[in-house]
GROMACS .gro file of C-alpha atoms in nm:
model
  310
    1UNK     CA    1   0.000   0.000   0.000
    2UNK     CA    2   0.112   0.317  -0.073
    3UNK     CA    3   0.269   0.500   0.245
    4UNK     CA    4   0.203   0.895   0.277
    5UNK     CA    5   0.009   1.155   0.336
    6UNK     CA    6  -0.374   1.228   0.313
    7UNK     CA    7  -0.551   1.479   0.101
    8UNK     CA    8  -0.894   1.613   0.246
    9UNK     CA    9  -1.098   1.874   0.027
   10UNK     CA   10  -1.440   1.992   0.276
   11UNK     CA   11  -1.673   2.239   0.187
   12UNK     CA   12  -1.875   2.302  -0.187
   13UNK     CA   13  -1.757   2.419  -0.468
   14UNK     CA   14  -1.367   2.352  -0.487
   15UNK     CA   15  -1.203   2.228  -0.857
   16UNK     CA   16  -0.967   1.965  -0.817
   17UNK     CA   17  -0.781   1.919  -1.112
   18UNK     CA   18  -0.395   1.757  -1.136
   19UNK     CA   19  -0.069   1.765  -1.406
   20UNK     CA   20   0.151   1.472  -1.416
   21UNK     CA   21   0.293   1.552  -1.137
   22UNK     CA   22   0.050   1.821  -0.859
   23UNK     CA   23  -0.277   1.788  -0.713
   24UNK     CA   24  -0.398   2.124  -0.809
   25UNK     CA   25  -0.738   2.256  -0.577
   26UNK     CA   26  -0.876   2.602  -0.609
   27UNK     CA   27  -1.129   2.689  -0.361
   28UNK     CA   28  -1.277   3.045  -0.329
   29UNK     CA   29  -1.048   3.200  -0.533
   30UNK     CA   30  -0.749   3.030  -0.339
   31UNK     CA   31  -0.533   2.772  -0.507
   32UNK     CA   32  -0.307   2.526  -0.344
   33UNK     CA   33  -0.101   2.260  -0.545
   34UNK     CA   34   0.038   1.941  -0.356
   35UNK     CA   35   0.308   1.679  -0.530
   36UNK     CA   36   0.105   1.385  -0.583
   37UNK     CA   37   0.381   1.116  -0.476
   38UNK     CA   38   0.315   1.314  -0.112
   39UNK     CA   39  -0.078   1.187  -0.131
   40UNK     CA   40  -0.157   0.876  -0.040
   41UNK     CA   41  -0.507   0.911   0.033
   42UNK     CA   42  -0.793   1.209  -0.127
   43UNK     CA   43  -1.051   1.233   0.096
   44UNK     CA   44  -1.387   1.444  -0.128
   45UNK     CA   45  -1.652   1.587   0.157
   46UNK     CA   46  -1.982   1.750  -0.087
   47UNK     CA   47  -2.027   1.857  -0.366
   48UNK     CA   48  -1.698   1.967  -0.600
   49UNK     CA   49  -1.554   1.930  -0.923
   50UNK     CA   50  -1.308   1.708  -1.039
   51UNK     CA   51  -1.160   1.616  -1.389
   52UNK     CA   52  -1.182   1.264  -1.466
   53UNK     CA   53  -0.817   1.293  -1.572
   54UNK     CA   54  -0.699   1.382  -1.241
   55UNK     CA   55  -0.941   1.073  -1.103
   56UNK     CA   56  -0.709   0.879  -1.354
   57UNK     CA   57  -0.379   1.048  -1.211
   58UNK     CA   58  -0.389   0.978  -0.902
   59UNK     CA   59  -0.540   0.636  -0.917
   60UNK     CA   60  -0.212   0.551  -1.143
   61UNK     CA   61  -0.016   0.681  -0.857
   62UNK     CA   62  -0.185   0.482  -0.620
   63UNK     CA   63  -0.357   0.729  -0.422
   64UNK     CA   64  -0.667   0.530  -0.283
   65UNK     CA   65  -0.957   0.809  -0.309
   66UNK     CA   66  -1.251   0.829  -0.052
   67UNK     CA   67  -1.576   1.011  -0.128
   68UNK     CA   68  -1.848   1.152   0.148
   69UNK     CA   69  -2.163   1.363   0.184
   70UNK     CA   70  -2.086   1.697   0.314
   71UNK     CA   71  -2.174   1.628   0.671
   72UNK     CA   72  -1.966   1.283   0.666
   73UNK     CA   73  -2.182   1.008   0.580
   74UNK     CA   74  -1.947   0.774   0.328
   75UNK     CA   75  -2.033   0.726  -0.004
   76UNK     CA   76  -1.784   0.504  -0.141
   77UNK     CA   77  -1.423   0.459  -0.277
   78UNK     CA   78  -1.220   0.442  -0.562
   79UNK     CA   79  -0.908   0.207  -0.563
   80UNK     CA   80  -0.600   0.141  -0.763
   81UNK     CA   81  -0.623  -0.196  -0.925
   82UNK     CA   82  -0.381  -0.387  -0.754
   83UNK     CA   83  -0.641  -0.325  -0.433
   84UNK     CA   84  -0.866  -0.597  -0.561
   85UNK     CA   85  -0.621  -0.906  -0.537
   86UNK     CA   86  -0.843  -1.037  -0.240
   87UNK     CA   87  -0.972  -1.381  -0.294
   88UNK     CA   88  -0.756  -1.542  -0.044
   89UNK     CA   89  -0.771  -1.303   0.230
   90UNK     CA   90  -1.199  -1.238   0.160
   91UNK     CA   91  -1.216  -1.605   0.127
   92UNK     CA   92  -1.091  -1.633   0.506
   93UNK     CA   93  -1.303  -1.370   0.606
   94UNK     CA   94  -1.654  -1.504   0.520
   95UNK     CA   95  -1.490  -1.841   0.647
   96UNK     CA   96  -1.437  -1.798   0.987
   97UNK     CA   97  -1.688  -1.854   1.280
   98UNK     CA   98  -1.732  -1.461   1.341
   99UNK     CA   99  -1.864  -1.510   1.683
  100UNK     CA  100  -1.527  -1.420   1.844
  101UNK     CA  101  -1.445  -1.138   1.609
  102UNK     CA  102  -1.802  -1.005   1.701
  103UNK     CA  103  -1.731  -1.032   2.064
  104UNK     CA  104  -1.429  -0.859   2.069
  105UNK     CA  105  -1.552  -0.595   1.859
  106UNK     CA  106  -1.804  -0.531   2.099
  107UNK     CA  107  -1.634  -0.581   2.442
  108UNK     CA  108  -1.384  -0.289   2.266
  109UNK     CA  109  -1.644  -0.064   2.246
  110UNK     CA  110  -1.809  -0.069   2.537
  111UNK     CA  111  -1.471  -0.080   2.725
  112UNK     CA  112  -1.320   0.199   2.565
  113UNK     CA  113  -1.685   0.426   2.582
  114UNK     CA  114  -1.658   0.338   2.976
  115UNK     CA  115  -1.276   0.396   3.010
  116UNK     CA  116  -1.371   0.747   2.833
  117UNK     CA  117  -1.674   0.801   3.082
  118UNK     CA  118  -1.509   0.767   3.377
  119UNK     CA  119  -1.199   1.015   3.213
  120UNK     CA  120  -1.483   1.240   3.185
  121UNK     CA  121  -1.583   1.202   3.553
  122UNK     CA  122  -1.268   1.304   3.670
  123UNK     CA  123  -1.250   1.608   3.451
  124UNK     CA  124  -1.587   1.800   3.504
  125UNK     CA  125  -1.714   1.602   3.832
  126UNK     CA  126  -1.893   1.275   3.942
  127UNK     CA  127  -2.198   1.427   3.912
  128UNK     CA  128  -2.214   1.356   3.502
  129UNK     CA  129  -2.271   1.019   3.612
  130UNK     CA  130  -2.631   0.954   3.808
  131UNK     CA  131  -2.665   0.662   4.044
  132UNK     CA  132  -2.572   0.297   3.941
  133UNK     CA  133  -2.525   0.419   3.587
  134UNK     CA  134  -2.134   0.325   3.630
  135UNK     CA  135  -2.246   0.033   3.751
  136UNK     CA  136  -2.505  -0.050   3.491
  137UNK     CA  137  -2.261  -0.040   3.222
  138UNK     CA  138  -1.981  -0.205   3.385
  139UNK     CA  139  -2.254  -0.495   3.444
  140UNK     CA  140  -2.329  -0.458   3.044
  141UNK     CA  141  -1.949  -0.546   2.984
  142UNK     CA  142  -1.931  -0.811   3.263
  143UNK     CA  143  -2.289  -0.945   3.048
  144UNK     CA  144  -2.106  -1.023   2.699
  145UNK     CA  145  -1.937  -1.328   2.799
  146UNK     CA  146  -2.295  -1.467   2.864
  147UNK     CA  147  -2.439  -1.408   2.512
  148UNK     CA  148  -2.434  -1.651   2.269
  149UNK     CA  149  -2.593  -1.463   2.008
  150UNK     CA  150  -2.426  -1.233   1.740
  151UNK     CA  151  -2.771  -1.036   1.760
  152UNK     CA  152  -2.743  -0.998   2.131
  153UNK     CA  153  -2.379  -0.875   2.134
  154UNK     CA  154  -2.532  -0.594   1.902
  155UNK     CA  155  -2.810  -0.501   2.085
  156UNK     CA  156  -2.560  -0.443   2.438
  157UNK     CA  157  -2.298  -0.272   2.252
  158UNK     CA  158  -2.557  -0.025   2.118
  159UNK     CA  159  -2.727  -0.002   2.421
  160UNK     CA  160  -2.412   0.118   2.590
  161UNK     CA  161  -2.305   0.369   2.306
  162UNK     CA  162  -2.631   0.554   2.340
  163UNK     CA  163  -2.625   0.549   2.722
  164UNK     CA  164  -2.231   0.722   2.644
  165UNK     CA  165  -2.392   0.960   2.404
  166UNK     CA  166  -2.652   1.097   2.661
  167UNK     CA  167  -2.393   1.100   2.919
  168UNK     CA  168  -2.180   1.313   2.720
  169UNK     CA  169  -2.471   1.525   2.634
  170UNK     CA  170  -2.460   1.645   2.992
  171UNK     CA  171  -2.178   1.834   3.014
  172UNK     CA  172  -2.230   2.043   2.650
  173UNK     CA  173  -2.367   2.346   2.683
  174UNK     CA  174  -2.760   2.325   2.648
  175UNK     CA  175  -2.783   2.596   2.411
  176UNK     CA  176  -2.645   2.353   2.104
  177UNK     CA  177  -2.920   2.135   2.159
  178UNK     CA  178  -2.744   1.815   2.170
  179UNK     CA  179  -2.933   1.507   2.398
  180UNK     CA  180  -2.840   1.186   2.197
  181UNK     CA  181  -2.649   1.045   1.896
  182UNK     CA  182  -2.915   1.126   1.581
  183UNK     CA  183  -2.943   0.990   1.223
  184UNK     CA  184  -2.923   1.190   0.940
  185UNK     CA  185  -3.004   1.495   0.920
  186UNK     CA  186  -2.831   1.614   1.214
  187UNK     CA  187  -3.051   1.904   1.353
  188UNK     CA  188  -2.733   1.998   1.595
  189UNK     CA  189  -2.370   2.128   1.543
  190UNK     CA  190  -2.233   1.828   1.834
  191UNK     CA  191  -2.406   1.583   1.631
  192UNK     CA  192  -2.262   1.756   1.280
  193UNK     CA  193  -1.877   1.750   1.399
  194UNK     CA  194  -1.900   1.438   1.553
  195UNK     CA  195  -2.018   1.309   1.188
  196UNK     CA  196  -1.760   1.469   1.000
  197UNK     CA  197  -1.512   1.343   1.222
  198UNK     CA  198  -1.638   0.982   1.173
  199UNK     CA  199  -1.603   1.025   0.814
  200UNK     CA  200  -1.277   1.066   0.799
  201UNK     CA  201  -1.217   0.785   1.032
  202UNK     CA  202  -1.454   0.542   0.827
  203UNK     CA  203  -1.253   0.698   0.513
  204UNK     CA  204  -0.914   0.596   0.689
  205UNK     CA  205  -1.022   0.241   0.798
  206UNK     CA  206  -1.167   0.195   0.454
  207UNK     CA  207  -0.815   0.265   0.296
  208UNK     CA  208  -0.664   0.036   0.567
  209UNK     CA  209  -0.956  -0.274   0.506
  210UNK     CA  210  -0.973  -0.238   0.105
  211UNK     CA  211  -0.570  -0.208   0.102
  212UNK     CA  212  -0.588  -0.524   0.325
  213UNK     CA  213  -0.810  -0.712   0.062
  214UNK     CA  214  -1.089  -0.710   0.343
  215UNK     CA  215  -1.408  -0.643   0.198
  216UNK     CA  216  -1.556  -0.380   0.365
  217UNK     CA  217  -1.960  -0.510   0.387
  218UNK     CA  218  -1.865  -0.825   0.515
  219UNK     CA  219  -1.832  -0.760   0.927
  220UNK     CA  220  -1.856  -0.965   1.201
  221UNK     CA  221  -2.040  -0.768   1.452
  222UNK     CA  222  -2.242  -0.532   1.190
  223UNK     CA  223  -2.436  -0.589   0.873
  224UNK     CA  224  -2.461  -0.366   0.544
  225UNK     CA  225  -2.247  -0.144   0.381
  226UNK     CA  226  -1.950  -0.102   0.532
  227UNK     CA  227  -2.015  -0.332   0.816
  228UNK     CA  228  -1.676  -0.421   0.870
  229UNK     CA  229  -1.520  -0.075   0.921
  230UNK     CA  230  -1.831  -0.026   1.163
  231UNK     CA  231  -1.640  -0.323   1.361
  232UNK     CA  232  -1.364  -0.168   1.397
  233UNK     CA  233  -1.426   0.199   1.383
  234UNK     CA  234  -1.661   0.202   1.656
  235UNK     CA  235  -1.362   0.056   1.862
  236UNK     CA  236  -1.148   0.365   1.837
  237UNK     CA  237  -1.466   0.693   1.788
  238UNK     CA  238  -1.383   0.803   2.140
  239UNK     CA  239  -0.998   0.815   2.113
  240UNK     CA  240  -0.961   0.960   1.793
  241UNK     CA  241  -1.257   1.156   1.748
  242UNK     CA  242  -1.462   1.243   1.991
  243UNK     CA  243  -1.236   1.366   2.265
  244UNK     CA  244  -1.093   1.626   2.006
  245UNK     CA  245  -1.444   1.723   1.911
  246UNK     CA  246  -1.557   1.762   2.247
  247UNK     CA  247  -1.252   2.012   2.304
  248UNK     CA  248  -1.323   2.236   2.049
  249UNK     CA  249  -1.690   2.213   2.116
  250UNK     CA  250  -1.627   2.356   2.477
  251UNK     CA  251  -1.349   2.560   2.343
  252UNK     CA  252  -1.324   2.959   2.256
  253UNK     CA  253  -1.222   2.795   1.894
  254UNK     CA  254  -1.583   2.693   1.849
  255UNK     CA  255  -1.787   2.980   1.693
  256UNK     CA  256  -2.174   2.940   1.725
  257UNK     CA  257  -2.153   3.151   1.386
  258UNK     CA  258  -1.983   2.843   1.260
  259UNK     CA  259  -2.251   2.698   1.135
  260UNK     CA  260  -2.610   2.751   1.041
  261UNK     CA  261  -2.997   2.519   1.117
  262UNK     CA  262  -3.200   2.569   0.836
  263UNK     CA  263  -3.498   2.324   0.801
  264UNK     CA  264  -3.406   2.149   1.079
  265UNK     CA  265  -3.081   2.076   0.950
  266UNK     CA  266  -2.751   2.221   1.090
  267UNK     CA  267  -2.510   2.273   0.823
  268UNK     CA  268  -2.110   2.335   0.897
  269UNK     CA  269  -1.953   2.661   0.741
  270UNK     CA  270  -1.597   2.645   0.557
  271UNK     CA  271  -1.397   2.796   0.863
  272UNK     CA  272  -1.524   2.541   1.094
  273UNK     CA  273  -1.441   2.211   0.868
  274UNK     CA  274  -1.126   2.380   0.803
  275UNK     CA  275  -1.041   2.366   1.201
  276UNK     CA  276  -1.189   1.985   1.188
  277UNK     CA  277  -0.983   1.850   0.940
  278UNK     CA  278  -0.710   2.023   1.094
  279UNK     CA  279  -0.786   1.878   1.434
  280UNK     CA  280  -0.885   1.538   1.302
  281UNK     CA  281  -0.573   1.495   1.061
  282UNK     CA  282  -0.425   1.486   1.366
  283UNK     CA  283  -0.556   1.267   1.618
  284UNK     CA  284  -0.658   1.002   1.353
  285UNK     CA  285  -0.376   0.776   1.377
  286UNK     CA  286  -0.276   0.567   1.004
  287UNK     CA  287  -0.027   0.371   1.145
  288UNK     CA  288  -0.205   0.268   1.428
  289UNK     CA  289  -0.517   0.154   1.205
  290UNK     CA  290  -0.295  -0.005   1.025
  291UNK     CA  291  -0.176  -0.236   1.246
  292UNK     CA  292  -0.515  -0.230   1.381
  293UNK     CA  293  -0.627  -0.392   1.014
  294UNK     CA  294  -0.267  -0.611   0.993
  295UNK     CA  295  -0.349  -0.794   1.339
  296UNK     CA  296  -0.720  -0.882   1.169
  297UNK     CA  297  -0.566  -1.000   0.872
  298UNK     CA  298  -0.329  -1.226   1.089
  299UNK     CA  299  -0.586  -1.370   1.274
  300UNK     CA  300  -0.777  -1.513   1.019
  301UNK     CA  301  -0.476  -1.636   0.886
  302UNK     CA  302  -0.402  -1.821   1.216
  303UNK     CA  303  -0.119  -1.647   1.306
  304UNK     CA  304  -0.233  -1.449   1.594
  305UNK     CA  305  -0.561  -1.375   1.817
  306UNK     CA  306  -0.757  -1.093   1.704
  307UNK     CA  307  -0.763  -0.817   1.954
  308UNK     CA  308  -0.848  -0.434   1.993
  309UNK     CA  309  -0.474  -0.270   2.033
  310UNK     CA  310  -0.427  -0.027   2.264
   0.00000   0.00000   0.00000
């Protein structure tokens, strides 16, 4: 797999175009050119325009390219050829019993979600936390190694990342709105960053699966479209993303001009998913989902157990 940096272009509106040898983008009157052997990964948020040629570029190069709607929800992916030499490798994956690979998805994401609660406790106060809610979840982990079902080791690991979701909730400022996790559309700006922020780490798994010759639909734990990087995403949301995002949220940074609700929508302006890609780019670790992916791969080769690395 091609090792580098990635390329993220936010916002509406920007033309991406390339020569043999620069990623050319002009946004807003402002043009910045990048050397194409420095991209490893082009990550598209919305609506922009790019020249089929440069598609053609940088897929030659090897540049894996990611798309997304504007406020983060994936779209698909677009791969250099040599990406799709996966019979082996998928053939392993749809092959093994994925109770245990389900399981320790799960147990990784309730233990990191209460790991990150009780971080949270110590920062702004026990009193984020009501009575026997530590407890409660703590009992939900302990509760895993008595399921037997796929289905129930779904239903307790999403039962404990919207109990995390309303805890966090309580320590936002009121004002933005924000009670719960939504689906689309987000009608709040915590709800908005947090999504953008989850694109780009679906968009960076999805490089790390699809360069892996892991198909991406076929998870252990999930089901659908990119099931898989659900897995293993939801394993790592709090470390990479949502600490940062919670932050800036409670930062002076954040600007409540940032962003605008229309129709019950909120919708991010430019300067703000400027400061989130910077702030994402870096907490969103590559090599560490990398070896996140490798140890995967190696376990359903035999060669290892499959764990959540820390």
């Amino acid at each position: 797999m091609k090792t580098g940096n990635w390329k993220i272009v936010g916002g509406f509106g920007a033309h991406i175009k390339s020569n043999r040898t620069e990623l050319i983008i002009q946004h807003k009157g402002i043009i910045k050119e990048t050397p194409i052997n420095e991209i490893s990964h082009l990550v598209i948020f919305g609506g922009h325009n790019i020249q089929t040629s440069t598609i053609t570029t940088l897929i030659k190069e090897g540049v894996f390219i990611s798309f997304c709607e504007s406020d983060g929800e994936p779209v698909g992916y677009m791969a250099p050829y040599d990406y799709s030499s996966f019979r082996e490798i998928q053939e392993l994956q749809k092959s093994v019993a994925p109770y245990s690979y389900a399981f320790t998805c799960a147990l990784g994401s309730i233990r990191t979600r209460i790991l990150t609660i009780e971080k949270y406790a110590e920062i702004f106060g026990p009193d984020i936390i009501y009575s026997g809610e530590l407890d409660l979840l703590s009992g939900y982990s302990k509760e895993l190694e008595n399921m037997v079902r796929i289905e129930e080791l779904r239903r307790i690991e999403k039962l404990v990342r919207d109990m995390y979701y309303e805890i966090i909730s309580r320590f936002i400022d009121p004002s933005l709105h924000f009670k719960r996790r939504t689906v689309r559309p987000y009608s709040d700006p915590v709800n908005a960053i947090l999504s953008f922020g989850y694109g780009m780490l679906s968009s960076a798994f999805t490089r790390a699966v699809v360069g892996g010759y892991l198909d991406p639909s076929a998870g252990f734990l999930n089901r659908g479209n990119q099931a898989l990087v659900q897995d293993l995403i939801n394993c790592w949301k709090c470390e990479m993303i949502d600490k940062a995002a919670i932050e800036f949220i409670r930062s002076d940074d954040f600007n409540v001009k940032g962003y605008e609700i229309s129709h019950g929508r909120c919708i991010l302006k430019e300067d703000i998913i400027q400061q989130l890609i910077t702030i994402f780019s870096s907490t969103i670790n590559p090599d560490l989902i990398d070896s996140q992916v490798e140890n995967l791969i190696q376990a359903l080769k035999g060669e290892s157990q499959f764990s959540i690395l820390r």
